[in-house]
Amino acid sequence: MTVRVRFAPSPTGMFHVGSARSALHNWVVAKQSGGTFVLRIEDTDASRNHPRWVDGIVRAMEWLGIDGDGYEGPYFQSSYAGEHTKAAQQLFDAGKAYYCDCTRETLEQRTGNKYGGYDGFCRDRGLGPGDGHALRFRTPDEGVTIVKDLVRGEPTFENNLIEDFVIARGDGSAVFLLANVVDDITMEITQVIRAEEHLPNTPKQQMLWEALGHTPPVWAHVPIIVNEKRQKLSKRRDKVALEMYRDEGFLAEAMRNYLMLLGWAPAGDREIVPWSVVEEEFSLADVNPSPAFFDVKKLTAFNGEYIRALPVEQFIERCRPWLTGPFVDAEEKGETGFGITPPPWAPEAYDPAVFAAVAELAQTRIALLAEIVSYVDFFFLDAPVVDEAAWAKADLTLLPDVIAAYSEVDWNAEALKESLLAVGEQRGLKLGKAQAPVRVAVTGRSVGLPLFESLEVLGRERTLDRLRAAVARA
Ligand code: GLU
């Protein structure tokens, strides 16, 4: 049987890193089997959907590399409403579902239990469709439902503990449980790989598959993702938006690799592996069902390694969005909250040749691409951004001598270093101490790129101007 998997996000907000992981799991399984990955946007909750979130999903797929051969979609759940209604009718006609006019209040009055499940009151009342009549699925009173789950074995559910659940609302529209199953049937899905949160829905959905006359798919419920306090990753508490990581300059390949390690590892001691190894070795059967810790520090370290491994020309290319845009200004950000903020220099001041000259030096020092801006801004600003704390600590009394020496010296990194060494020695200063005030005066900061190479690129005139400005400022 050809494998068909699907990723079925609801476009109700930013793209959660957990969703990214589910998408990748589905993608790997599709690729491994030469099967198909279907993107289905579950947009039936009109009050919570927004086109910008649909756009966010599509862009996230592209960014993660889910594209090309084996990719199908996006399909929109809302365009299958006719199929949903047909399925609801089929279940009613077969006596597998019945209409119910109970409200929360009447149910509570009868059972005296505010939180209890449905008591089956309308099961045999023979109600037909009507205003405010919900359609409920008639669940079996006995027996068990066994879910075949590639990650969890065979979770088993007692049927008598599953209430007669609603499958269509009073207005006739299908609820998630039914719409999701009908779409999976229509799209001939063979494996449902999704987050653990949906495990409680699964026995109900499996009953629907069977009641509609189809063999249920194989399921796989991948573990929840938690923060360092072992709390489920939440958008109120944690940084969960894939867009935010992208804007900070996490590389898609580092992110993909890291997300796959949540609950799984390749053979041997390896963690950083090319995607081809993931495709060769990943197996849902090897995924650990316990909660997986999303360790941002580890992800950041990973990213640094991925950045350092890039050929320098690619590094230059990958930094480009932070240096030359496209940018999103504060007003536009209000809309989505995402996008790259413009750097502090005027666009015409940016010089790609200057960046290319120092790129290799920056590449070994940053862990996020967005950090590149603070490493190179002093080249493109008239006066450097001033880090007040660094400035307060710097002893600038050395600078007049440096100005004198640097007015004459040959302008190359080696000569600049020798010259500063000599100036420092006259005052008993080691090179590190002598460098500090020069670095602050020229770059505005106490840490950054190697100093002498930076000065060589910045040029004599601009360097001297900054040293003089610092003396005047002191
Ligand atoms: N729209 C559901 C969600 O985003 C899909 C669940 C599923 O994969 O079946 O949680």
Short mmCIF file of C-alpha atoms in Angstrom, two decimals, residues 399-409 411 416 419 438 441-442 455 458-472:
data_model
loop_
_atom_site.label_atom_id
_atom_site.label_comp_id
_atom_site.label_asym_id
_atom_site.label_seq_id
_atom_site.Cartn_x
_atom_site.Cartn_y
_atom_site.Cartn_z
CA LEU A 399 44.76 57.24 22.62
CA PRO A 400 46.77 60.40 21.73
CA ASP A 401 49.87 58.21 21.39
CA VAL A 402 47.95 55.71 19.29
CA ILE A 403 46.75 58.53 17.04
CA ALA A 404 50.33 59.67 16.53
CA ALA A 405 51.54 56.15 15.74
CA TYR A 406 48.60 55.26 13.51
CA SER A 407 49.00 58.45 11.47
CA GLU A 408 52.29 57.07 10.14
CA VAL A 409 52.14 53.30 10.23
CA TRP A 411 48.00 50.26 7.07
CA LEU A 416 48.91 48.00 13.28
CA SER A 419 52.67 49.63 16.38
CA VAL A 438 41.17 51.37 20.83
CA ALA A 441 36.78 54.01 20.57
CA VAL A 442 36.45 52.41 17.15
CA LEU A 455 41.01 48.42 11.54
CA LEU A 458 37.90 50.29 8.27
CA GLY A 459 40.83 52.34 6.90
CA ARG A 460 43.19 54.94 8.33
CA GLU A 461 40.95 58.01 8.03
CA ARG A 462 37.91 56.55 9.70
CA THR A 463 39.99 54.92 12.42
CA LEU A 464 41.79 58.16 13.23
CA ASP A 465 38.50 60.09 13.23
CA ARG A 466 37.07 57.72 15.80
CA LEU A 467 40.15 57.80 18.00
CA ARG A 468 40.05 61.61 17.92
CA ALA A 469 36.32 61.65 18.69
CA ALA A 470 36.94 59.39 21.68
CA VAL A 471 39.67 61.69 22.99
CA ALA A 472 37.32 64.67 22.61
#
